[in-house]
Short mmCIF file of C-alpha atoms in Angstrom, two decimals:
data_model
loop_
_atom_site.label_atom_id
_atom_site.label_comp_id
_atom_site.label_asym_id
_atom_site.label_seq_id
_atom_site.Cartn_x
_atom_site.Cartn_y
_atom_site.Cartn_z
CA MET H 1 57.59 -42.52 103.85
CA THR H 2 55.09 -40.11 102.37
CA LEU H 3 56.18 -38.71 99.03
CA PRO H 4 56.51 -34.92 98.88
CA VAL H 5 54.51 -33.65 95.90
CA VAL H 6 54.97 -30.04 94.85
CA VAL H 7 51.89 -28.27 93.50
CA ILE H 8 52.81 -25.16 91.56
CA ASP H 9 51.04 -22.06 92.84
CA TYR H 10 50.55 -19.45 90.13
CA GLY H 11 47.07 -18.32 91.13
CA ALA H 12 45.13 -21.19 89.54
CA GLY H 13 41.55 -21.46 90.75
CA ASN H 14 41.64 -25.19 91.49
CA LEU H 15 44.84 -25.16 93.54
CA ARG H 16 43.14 -26.04 96.82
CA SER H 17 41.00 -28.77 95.31
CA VAL H 18 44.08 -30.40 93.80
CA GLU H 19 45.88 -30.06 97.12
CA ARG H 20 43.02 -31.72 99.00
CA ALA H 21 42.73 -34.60 96.55
CA LEU H 22 46.48 -35.26 96.59
CA ALA H 23 46.56 -35.15 100.40
CA HIS H 24 43.62 -37.56 100.41
CA SER H 25 45.65 -39.79 98.09
CA GLY H 26 48.57 -40.07 100.48
CA ALA H 27 50.89 -37.31 99.26
CA ASP H 28 52.75 -34.86 101.45
CA VAL H 29 51.61 -31.78 99.51
CA ARG H 30 53.81 -28.70 99.25
CA ILE H 31 52.29 -25.63 97.58
CA THR H 32 54.94 -23.37 96.11
CA SER H 33 55.80 -20.79 93.48
CA ASP H 34 59.49 -21.05 94.36
CA ALA H 35 61.75 -22.23 91.52
CA ALA H 36 64.24 -23.91 93.85
CA SER H 37 61.50 -26.05 95.44
CA ILE H 38 60.34 -27.13 92.00
CA GLU H 39 63.88 -27.94 90.93
CA GLN H 40 64.38 -30.30 93.88
CA ALA H 41 60.93 -31.88 93.93
CA PRO H 42 60.51 -35.64 93.44
CA ALA H 43 57.08 -35.01 91.86
CA VAL H 44 55.36 -31.90 90.51
CA VAL H 45 51.72 -31.10 89.72
CA LEU H 46 50.65 -28.16 87.55
CA PRO H 47 46.97 -27.38 88.24
CA GLY H 48 44.92 -24.92 86.23
CA VAL H 49 41.55 -23.69 85.19
CA GLY H 50 40.43 -20.69 83.16
CA ALA H 51 42.13 -19.14 80.15
CA ALA H 52 45.41 -20.10 78.41
CA ALA H 53 46.57 -16.49 78.12
CA ASP H 54 46.14 -15.89 81.87
CA THR H 55 47.85 -19.16 82.69
CA MET H 56 50.93 -18.44 80.58
CA GLU H 57 50.98 -14.82 81.73
CA ASN H 58 50.89 -15.89 85.37
CA LEU H 59 53.63 -18.48 84.84
CA ARG H 60 55.83 -15.89 83.10
CA GLU H 61 55.18 -13.21 85.73
CA ARG H 62 56.31 -15.60 88.43
CA SER H 63 59.33 -16.71 86.35
CA LEU H 64 58.07 -20.30 86.40
CA VAL H 65 58.35 -21.19 82.70
CA GLU H 66 62.03 -22.18 82.74
CA PRO H 67 61.85 -23.99 86.11
CA ILE H 68 58.94 -26.09 84.76
CA ARG H 69 60.81 -26.89 81.53
CA ASP H 70 63.96 -27.76 83.50
CA TYR H 71 62.00 -29.93 85.92
CA ILE H 72 60.37 -31.87 83.08
CA ALA H 73 63.76 -32.29 81.38
CA SER H 74 65.09 -33.82 84.62
CA GLY H 75 62.93 -36.89 83.98
CA ARG H 76 61.02 -36.80 87.29
CA PRO H 77 57.23 -37.35 87.31
CA PHE H 78 55.06 -34.43 86.25
CA LEU H 79 51.25 -34.23 86.25
CA GLY H 80 49.32 -31.46 84.49
CA VAL H 81 45.60 -30.95 85.19
CA CYS H 82 43.16 -29.26 82.76
CA MET H 83 44.88 -25.97 81.87
CA GLY H 84 48.00 -27.71 83.20
CA LEU H 85 47.66 -30.06 80.23
CA GLN H 86 46.91 -27.37 77.66
CA ALA H 87 49.94 -25.35 78.80
CA LEU H 88 52.15 -28.28 77.74
CA LEU H 89 51.26 -27.93 74.05
CA GLU H 90 53.13 -25.64 71.67
CA TRP H 91 50.41 -23.04 71.27
CA SER H 92 46.73 -22.39 71.90
CA GLU H 93 44.04 -20.85 69.72
CA GLU H 94 42.64 -19.23 72.85
CA GLY H 95 42.86 -15.44 72.67
CA GLY H 96 44.44 -15.35 69.20
CA ARG H 97 47.61 -17.42 69.24
CA GLN H 98 49.02 -18.03 72.68
CA GLU H 99 52.52 -19.53 72.92
CA CYS H 100 52.64 -22.32 75.49
CA LEU H 101 55.38 -24.50 77.01
CA GLY H 102 56.03 -26.65 73.95
CA ILE H 103 56.59 -29.93 75.81
CA VAL H 104 53.93 -31.82 73.83
CA PRO H 105 53.97 -31.42 70.02
CA GLY H 106 50.62 -30.00 68.90
CA HIS H 107 48.22 -27.20 69.75
CA VAL H 108 44.99 -26.40 71.55
CA ALA H 109 41.83 -25.83 69.49
CA HIS H 110 38.33 -24.51 70.22
CA PHE H 111 35.34 -26.87 70.07
CA ARG H 112 33.99 -25.91 66.67
CA ALA H 113 30.76 -27.82 66.00
CA SER H 114 28.01 -25.23 66.27
CA HIS H 115 25.41 -27.55 67.79
CA LEU H 116 27.55 -28.18 70.88
CA LYS H 117 27.13 -26.41 74.18
CA VAL H 118 30.47 -24.90 75.15
CA PRO H 119 32.07 -25.23 77.67
CA HIS H 120 32.11 -29.03 77.55
CA MET H 121 30.89 -29.28 81.12
CA GLY H 122 30.07 -32.44 83.03
CA TRP H 123 30.88 -36.14 83.24
CA ASN H 124 32.23 -37.89 80.18
CA THR H 125 34.02 -41.17 79.55
CA VAL H 126 37.72 -41.74 79.01
CA THR H 127 38.86 -44.63 76.83
CA TRP H 128 42.35 -45.86 77.64
CA LEU H 129 44.48 -46.44 74.55
CA ARG H 130 47.23 -48.39 76.34
CA ASP H 131 48.44 -49.44 79.78
CA HIS H 132 50.14 -46.94 82.05
CA PRO H 133 50.85 -46.68 85.80
CA LEU H 134 48.29 -43.82 85.90
CA THR H 135 45.41 -46.06 84.83
CA VAL H 136 45.83 -48.87 87.37
CA GLY H 137 42.47 -49.89 88.84
CA ILE H 138 40.46 -47.46 86.67
CA PRO H 139 38.13 -49.36 84.35
CA GLN H 140 37.92 -48.65 80.64
CA ASP H 141 35.34 -45.90 79.86
CA SER H 142 35.17 -44.59 83.42
CA TYR H 143 33.54 -41.18 83.89
CA PHE H 144 35.51 -38.06 84.75
CA TYR H 145 34.45 -34.43 85.26
CA PHE H 146 35.32 -32.01 82.44
CA VAL H 147 35.04 -28.22 82.19
CA HIS H 148 36.75 -26.71 79.16
CA SER H 149 36.11 -24.86 75.91
CA PHE H 150 39.34 -25.87 74.15
CA HIS H 151 40.89 -29.30 73.57
CA PRO H 152 44.34 -30.62 72.66
CA VAL H 153 45.25 -31.58 69.09
CA LEU H 154 48.37 -33.78 69.02
CA ASP H 155 50.95 -33.80 66.23
CA ASP H 156 52.29 -37.08 67.58
CA PRO H 157 49.48 -39.51 68.46
CA ALA H 158 51.92 -41.57 70.54
CA TRP H 159 51.36 -39.04 73.34
CA ALA H 160 47.68 -39.99 73.72
CA LEU H 161 46.92 -42.22 76.71
CA GLY H 162 43.16 -41.69 76.89
CA GLU H 163 40.54 -40.20 74.61
CA THR H 164 37.09 -38.67 74.96
CA THR H 165 34.40 -37.69 72.49
CA TYR H 166 32.46 -34.43 72.54
CA GLY H 167 31.60 -33.53 68.96
CA VAL H 168 35.16 -34.54 68.15
CA THR H 169 37.32 -37.27 69.64
CA PHE H 170 40.23 -35.62 71.44
CA PRO H 171 43.09 -36.83 73.66
CA SER H 172 41.86 -36.33 77.24
CA VAL H 173 44.96 -37.85 78.83
CA VAL H 174 48.49 -37.53 77.46
CA ALA H 175 51.52 -39.42 78.72
CA ARG H 176 55.08 -39.97 77.63
CA GLU H 177 58.11 -40.85 79.72
CA ASN H 178 57.86 -38.76 82.91
CA VAL H 179 55.02 -36.48 81.78
CA VAL H 180 51.30 -37.18 82.29
CA ALA H 181 48.39 -34.77 82.03
CA THR H 182 44.59 -34.87 82.08
CA GLN H 183 42.11 -32.55 80.42
CA PHE H 184 39.48 -33.45 83.04
CA HIS H 185 39.58 -32.64 86.75
CA PRO H 186 40.47 -35.80 88.69
CA GLU H 187 40.07 -33.83 91.93
CA LYS H 188 36.36 -33.46 91.06
CA SER H 189 35.84 -36.91 89.58
CA GLY H 190 34.98 -38.84 92.71
CA THR H 191 36.38 -42.32 93.24
CA HIS H 192 38.14 -42.76 89.90
CA GLY H 193 39.70 -39.32 90.10
CA LEU H 194 41.16 -40.03 93.52
CA GLN H 195 42.42 -43.37 92.21
CA LEU H 196 44.24 -41.50 89.45
CA TYR H 197 45.94 -39.26 92.03
CA ARG H 198 46.87 -42.32 94.11
CA ASN H 199 48.33 -43.89 90.99
CA PHE H 200 50.37 -40.77 90.27
CA VAL H 201 51.70 -40.66 93.83
CA ALA H 202 52.56 -44.39 93.75
CA TRP H 203 54.26 -44.06 90.36
CA ALA H 204 56.24 -41.02 91.51
CA ALA H 205 57.30 -42.84 94.70
CA GLU H 206 58.46 -45.78 92.60
CA GLU H 207 60.46 -43.46 90.32
CA ALA H 208 61.94 -41.65 93.32
CA ARG H 209 63.19 -44.97 94.72
CA ALA H 210 64.72 -45.86 91.36
CA VAL H 211 66.45 -42.49 90.91
CA PRO H 212 66.89 -40.76 94.27
CA THR H 213 67.23 -36.98 94.03
CA ALA H 214 69.48 -34.96 96.31
CA ASP H 215 66.44 -33.75 98.19
CA HIS H 216 64.80 -37.09 98.44
CA ALA H 217 67.63 -39.59 99.02
CA SER H 218 66.72 -41.87 101.87
CA MET C 1 29.47 -39.52 75.87
CA LEU C 2 28.72 -36.43 77.94
CA THR C 3 26.03 -37.31 80.44
CA ARG C 4 23.09 -35.27 81.70
CA ARG C 5 23.63 -34.21 85.29
CA ILE C 6 21.45 -34.78 88.35
CA ILE C 7 22.00 -32.08 90.95
CA PRO C 8 20.52 -32.10 94.46
CA CYS C 9 20.13 -28.62 95.94
CA PHE C 10 20.30 -27.67 99.61
CA ASP C 11 19.04 -24.53 101.30
CA VAL C 12 21.51 -23.59 104.00
CA ASP C 13 20.81 -21.21 106.89
CA LYS C 14 23.63 -20.34 109.28
CA GLY C 15 25.62 -23.31 108.05
CA ARG C 16 22.78 -25.81 108.51
CA VAL C 17 20.59 -27.47 105.89
CA VAL C 18 16.98 -26.43 106.31
CA LYS C 19 13.68 -27.76 104.86
CA GLY C 20 13.60 -30.96 106.91
CA VAL C 21 15.61 -33.47 105.03
CA SER C 22 14.64 -37.06 105.68
CA PHE C 23 17.50 -38.92 104.19
CA VAL C 24 18.83 -42.41 104.67
CA GLU C 25 20.64 -43.21 107.86
CA LEU C 26 22.14 -39.86 108.62
CA ARG C 27 23.24 -39.07 112.12
CA ASP C 28 22.64 -35.39 111.47
CA ALA C 29 20.40 -34.53 108.52
CA GLY C 30 21.14 -30.83 109.00
CA ASP C 31 24.86 -31.23 108.46
CA PRO C 32 25.66 -30.07 104.90
CA VAL C 33 28.88 -32.06 104.74
CA GLU C 34 27.27 -35.30 105.81
CA LEU C 35 24.44 -34.77 103.33
CA ALA C 36 26.87 -33.93 100.57
CA ARG C 37 28.78 -37.15 101.21
CA ALA C 38 25.56 -39.16 101.23
CA TYR C 39 24.41 -37.73 97.90
CA ASP C 40 27.85 -38.24 96.43
CA ARG C 41 27.63 -41.94 97.41
CA GLU C 42 24.16 -42.10 95.84
CA GLY C 43 25.52 -40.90 92.51
CA ALA C 44 24.81 -37.15 92.48
CA ASP C 45 26.80 -35.56 89.66
CA GLU C 46 27.14 -32.18 91.30
CA LEU C 47 25.74 -30.31 94.31
CA VAL C 48 24.30 -26.83 94.77
CA PHE C 49 24.20 -25.02 98.11
CA LEU C 50 21.94 -22.01 98.34
CA ASP C 51 22.81 -19.87 101.33
CA ILE C 52 19.68 -18.19 102.72
CA THR C 53 21.33 -16.81 105.85
CA ALA C 54 19.60 -13.48 106.37
CA SER C 55 22.04 -11.68 108.61
CA SER C 56 25.46 -10.74 107.33
CA ASP C 57 26.73 -11.31 110.89
CA ASP C 58 26.17 -15.01 110.34
CA ARG C 59 27.82 -15.17 106.93
CA GLU C 60 30.99 -16.76 108.30
CA THR C 61 29.02 -19.97 108.80
CA VAL C 62 28.73 -20.54 105.07
CA TYR C 63 32.46 -20.11 104.58
CA ASP C 64 33.16 -22.81 107.16
CA MET C 65 30.63 -25.06 105.42
CA VAL C 66 32.23 -24.58 102.01
CA ALA C 67 35.69 -25.41 103.34
CA ALA C 68 34.46 -28.49 105.20
CA THR C 69 32.56 -29.73 102.14
CA ALA C 70 35.57 -29.26 99.87
CA ASP C 71 37.69 -31.26 102.32
CA GLN C 72 35.48 -34.31 102.09
CA VAL C 73 33.56 -34.28 98.83
CA PHE C 74 35.34 -34.83 95.54
CA ILE C 75 32.60 -33.88 93.09
CA PRO C 76 31.88 -30.35 91.87
CA PHE C 77 29.71 -28.03 93.93
CA THR C 78 28.24 -24.58 93.44
CA VAL C 79 27.45 -22.00 96.11
CA GLY C 80 24.83 -19.29 95.66
CA GLY C 81 23.14 -16.72 97.85
CA GLY C 82 24.63 -13.51 99.19
CA ILE C 83 27.43 -13.25 96.61
CA ARG C 84 27.60 -9.58 95.60
CA SER C 85 31.18 -8.87 94.55
CA THR C 86 34.25 -10.45 92.98
CA ALA C 87 35.73 -10.44 96.50
CA ASP C 88 32.84 -12.67 97.64
CA MET C 89 33.41 -14.92 94.62
CA LYS C 90 37.13 -15.14 95.26
CA ARG C 91 36.60 -16.19 98.85
CA MET C 92 34.12 -18.94 97.92
CA LEU C 93 36.33 -20.29 95.13
CA GLU C 94 39.46 -20.23 97.27
CA LEU C 95 37.68 -22.13 100.02
CA GLY C 96 36.91 -24.87 97.51
CA ALA C 97 33.63 -24.09 95.74
CA ASP C 98 33.90 -24.91 92.03
CA LYS C 99 31.33 -22.38 90.88
CA VAL C 100 29.46 -19.44 92.31
CA SER C 101 25.89 -18.61 91.43
CA ILE C 102 24.63 -15.04 91.28
CA ASN C 103 21.07 -13.84 90.79
CA THR C 104 19.84 -10.51 92.22
CA ALA C 105 23.40 -9.15 92.27
CA ALA C 106 23.69 -9.74 88.51
CA VAL C 107 20.43 -7.90 87.82
CA ASP C 108 21.47 -5.03 90.10
CA ARG C 109 24.87 -4.73 88.42
CA PRO C 110 25.26 -6.82 85.24
CA ASP C 111 28.98 -5.96 85.01
CA LEU C 112 29.51 -8.32 87.93
CA VAL C 113 29.08 -11.18 85.44
CA ASN C 114 31.81 -9.77 83.18
CA GLU C 115 34.13 -9.12 86.10
CA GLY C 116 33.68 -12.60 87.56
CA ALA C 117 34.17 -14.30 84.20
CA TYR C 118 37.26 -12.22 83.48
CA ARG C 119 38.89 -12.85 86.84
CA PHE C 120 37.95 -16.47 87.48
CA GLY C 121 36.85 -17.84 84.10
CA SER C 122 33.36 -18.36 82.69
CA GLN C 123 33.39 -21.97 83.85
CA CYS C 124 32.80 -20.94 87.46
CA ILE C 125 30.22 -18.19 86.92
CA VAL C 126 26.64 -19.47 87.09
CA VAL C 127 23.82 -16.98 86.63
CA ALA C 128 20.59 -18.02 88.31
CA ILE C 129 17.43 -16.75 86.63
CA ASP C 130 14.11 -16.88 88.48
CA ALA C 131 11.20 -16.24 86.14
CA ARG C 132 7.42 -16.33 85.89
CA ALA C 133 5.18 -16.61 82.84
CA VAL C 134 3.82 -13.26 81.67
CA GLN C 135 0.03 -13.29 82.01
CA GLY C 136 -1.70 -13.66 78.67
CA ALA C 137 1.46 -14.58 76.77
CA ASP C 138 2.46 -18.19 76.27
CA ASP C 139 6.00 -17.51 75.16
CA ARG C 140 7.22 -14.76 77.47
CA TRP C 141 8.65 -14.98 80.96
CA GLU C 142 9.62 -12.18 83.34
CA VAL C 143 12.72 -12.18 85.54
CA TYR C 144 12.12 -11.90 89.30
CA VAL C 145 14.67 -11.12 91.98
CA HIS C 146 14.91 -11.21 95.79
CA GLY C 147 13.95 -14.86 95.97
CA GLY C 148 11.18 -14.49 93.41
CA ARG C 149 9.38 -11.64 95.20
CA THR C 150 10.32 -8.66 93.04
CA PRO C 151 9.42 -8.36 89.34
CA THR C 152 12.04 -6.65 87.17
CA GLY C 153 10.18 -6.10 83.91
CA MET C 154 13.03 -7.93 82.16
CA ASP C 155 12.42 -10.70 79.62
CA ALA C 156 13.99 -13.98 80.80
CA VAL C 157 15.16 -15.13 77.35
CA GLU C 158 16.75 -11.74 76.62
CA TRP C 159 18.38 -11.70 80.03
CA ALA C 160 19.73 -15.22 79.46
CA ARG C 161 21.31 -14.12 76.17
CA GLU C 162 22.79 -11.03 77.79
CA VAL C 163 24.45 -12.80 80.73
CA VAL C 164 25.94 -15.42 78.42
CA GLU C 165 27.38 -12.64 76.26
CA ARG C 166 28.77 -11.13 79.44
CA GLY C 167 30.54 -14.38 80.28
CA ALA C 168 28.23 -16.65 82.29
CA GLY C 169 29.35 -20.25 81.82
CA GLU C 170 26.09 -21.85 82.88
CA LEU C 171 22.50 -20.84 83.65
CA LEU C 172 20.38 -22.11 86.53
CA VAL C 173 16.81 -21.50 85.38
CA THR C 174 14.02 -21.66 87.96
CA SER C 175 10.34 -21.35 87.18
CA MET C 176 8.73 -19.51 90.09
CA ASP C 177 5.34 -20.69 88.79
CA ALA C 178 6.33 -24.34 89.00
CA ASP C 179 8.60 -24.18 92.05
CA GLY C 180 7.22 -26.08 95.03
CA HIS C 181 4.32 -27.67 93.18
CA GLN C 182 6.07 -30.89 92.16
CA ALA C 183 3.97 -30.92 88.98
CA GLY C 184 6.87 -30.69 86.54
CA TYR C 185 9.34 -28.13 85.25
CA ASP C 186 8.28 -25.25 82.96
CA ILE C 187 9.21 -26.98 79.71
CA PRO C 188 8.43 -24.14 77.24
CA MET C 189 10.57 -21.71 79.24
CA LEU C 190 13.45 -24.16 79.46
CA ARG C 191 13.25 -24.83 75.74
CA ALA C 192 13.18 -21.12 74.88
CA ILE C 193 16.21 -20.34 77.04
CA SER C 194 18.17 -23.44 76.10
CA ASP C 195 17.66 -22.67 72.41
CA ALA C 196 18.73 -19.05 72.92
CA VAL C 197 22.12 -19.71 74.54
CA SER C 198 25.25 -21.75 73.84
CA VAL C 199 26.09 -22.65 77.46
CA PRO C 200 24.66 -25.47 79.62
CA VAL C 201 21.26 -24.91 81.26
CA ILE C 202 20.25 -26.39 84.61
CA ALA C 203 16.48 -26.86 84.98
CA SER C 204 15.02 -26.02 88.36
CA GLY C 205 11.60 -25.72 90.00
CA GLY C 206 8.77 -28.22 89.84
CA ALA C 207 10.36 -31.68 89.98
CA GLY C 208 7.91 -34.17 91.43
CA ASN C 209 9.21 -37.37 89.89
CA ALA C 210 11.79 -38.81 87.53
CA GLU C 211 9.42 -38.44 84.57
CA HIS C 212 9.51 -34.66 85.05
CA MET C 213 13.28 -34.78 84.82
CA VAL C 214 13.14 -36.75 81.60
CA GLU C 215 10.84 -34.03 80.17
CA ALA C 216 13.16 -31.20 81.24
CA LEU C 217 16.19 -32.89 79.67
CA ASP C 218 14.42 -34.10 76.57
CA ALA C 219 11.63 -31.68 75.55
CA GLY C 220 13.11 -28.86 77.65
CA GLY C 221 16.59 -29.24 76.17
CA ALA C 222 18.23 -28.83 79.60
CA ASP C 223 21.70 -30.22 80.27
CA ALA C 224 21.12 -30.85 83.95
CA VAL C 225 18.23 -31.06 86.39
CA LEU C 226 18.21 -29.68 89.88
CA ALA C 227 15.83 -30.82 92.59
CA ALA C 228 15.48 -30.54 96.34
CA SER C 229 12.34 -31.96 97.91
CA ILE C 230 11.97 -35.17 95.93
CA PHE C 231 15.46 -36.24 96.92
CA HIS C 232 15.41 -34.90 100.46
CA PHE C 233 12.04 -36.45 101.28
CA GLY C 234 12.97 -39.73 99.66
CA THR C 235 10.28 -39.60 96.93
CA CYS C 236 12.92 -41.07 94.67
CA SER C 237 16.61 -41.75 94.91
CA ILE C 238 19.23 -40.49 92.52
CA GLY C 239 19.84 -44.05 91.42
CA GLU C 240 16.14 -44.48 90.52
CA VAL C 241 16.14 -41.21 88.59
CA LYS C 242 19.24 -42.24 86.67
CA GLN C 243 17.68 -45.58 85.83
CA GLN C 244 14.57 -43.88 84.42
CA LEU C 245 16.69 -41.44 82.44
CA ALA C 246 18.71 -44.30 81.02
CA ASP C 247 15.48 -46.17 80.15
CA ALA C 248 14.36 -43.04 78.28
CA GLY C 249 17.56 -43.11 76.26
CA LEU C 250 19.30 -40.21 78.03
CA PRO C 251 23.00 -40.64 78.83
CA VAL C 252 23.71 -40.78 82.57
CA ARG C 253 26.76 -41.53 84.66
CA PRO C 254 26.19 -44.89 86.34
CA VAL C 255 26.27 -44.88 90.12
CA THR C 256 29.62 -46.30 91.18
CA GLU C 257 30.81 -47.40 94.58
CA SER C 258 32.51 -44.49 96.34
CA SER C 259 35.66 -45.59 98.10
CA TYR C 260 36.50 -42.51 100.10
#
């Protein structure tokens, strides 16, 4: 069967692109801002683009902060994309000091080197630091499409799954237990990006078989 | 390493690509979606659609095109032409465009740049600047609007600084002097603008061969090069351009096999 994947709708600009790429990757995509749908989902994707303050504000306004925390605590697969990664950190430098979800120990910092063009915009390589279901079939140092002015700084390097260099070397993919997130936009990264979505869907399906949820028992 | 980007540009009228494209094995060379897929396979890093549809009655055609492209092409694309309000921007972005490009509308009402950047983020607001060299001055360029027909009296470098301060995330800089001549980009203008701003600059106007692109990225300091004719007429392929860039020591994304 096709795995239902819930994409959280909180007004993020890349919602439709993420939806299209997931659908192309074999998921049965459900767009929702409903806490109950998130609670029961076998897999959840948090998209995002733009500013950290807006993102957190929008999540709070829609009362989605606790449902996202609860979902992640349930142990089911979660994918954050771009701002959906940054929101997982404890806080962001963007717009002063913005409190975030606090799932990943660390914070989000601005690209500081003055000779760099910011945003970091375009195709850059990702170096895998270990094996993970998300990386299956994606060669080392493959190119992905980035657009961001801030980057994650991890307190616990064990979270880093992939890294990228733009002035500084930063974790461009984080992963631990049921949580994975990318700083780049896989939905805009051509073949390798779609492969990453396929890998997420396959991994989530595998997890769903191992631990059936009430919604998804089959 | 962040690569320099190669960006084919299409002029679109009533949802169809114009300027006779003669491109490899296409059933319908006027179909924007089919062309976008072909260029994606060839290794294009991004795409730009410039809507030149004159009548607002026909504007719906471009919306259909944007949605169809977003359904089938998984690389970033920008849409410009006819975008005059944040409502226009919102519609384009919701249909699947990654960025919107504004030109005359920004000159008419510069606050549109601020409003777009505030609502949607700087990363999706591209300001297109069309400029010509000021006669008798070798380091000044004047901004033109309405497709390069109307002079504004504004200095291009100053205008570039201003729109970046207002929130533009990228500049698409076209030399109206060089455009269409295929004799190379306006390198001094690119250099002046690229040095003046902190955001990426896309060079446009004048590409006749891959060597010109190397100049724009190297001496011109551009982050990306845009071209239409040389790709559409098959003068050189994106793969050939990328090879020449790589030979010149510029970082490029290798062309990989698309599997979708």
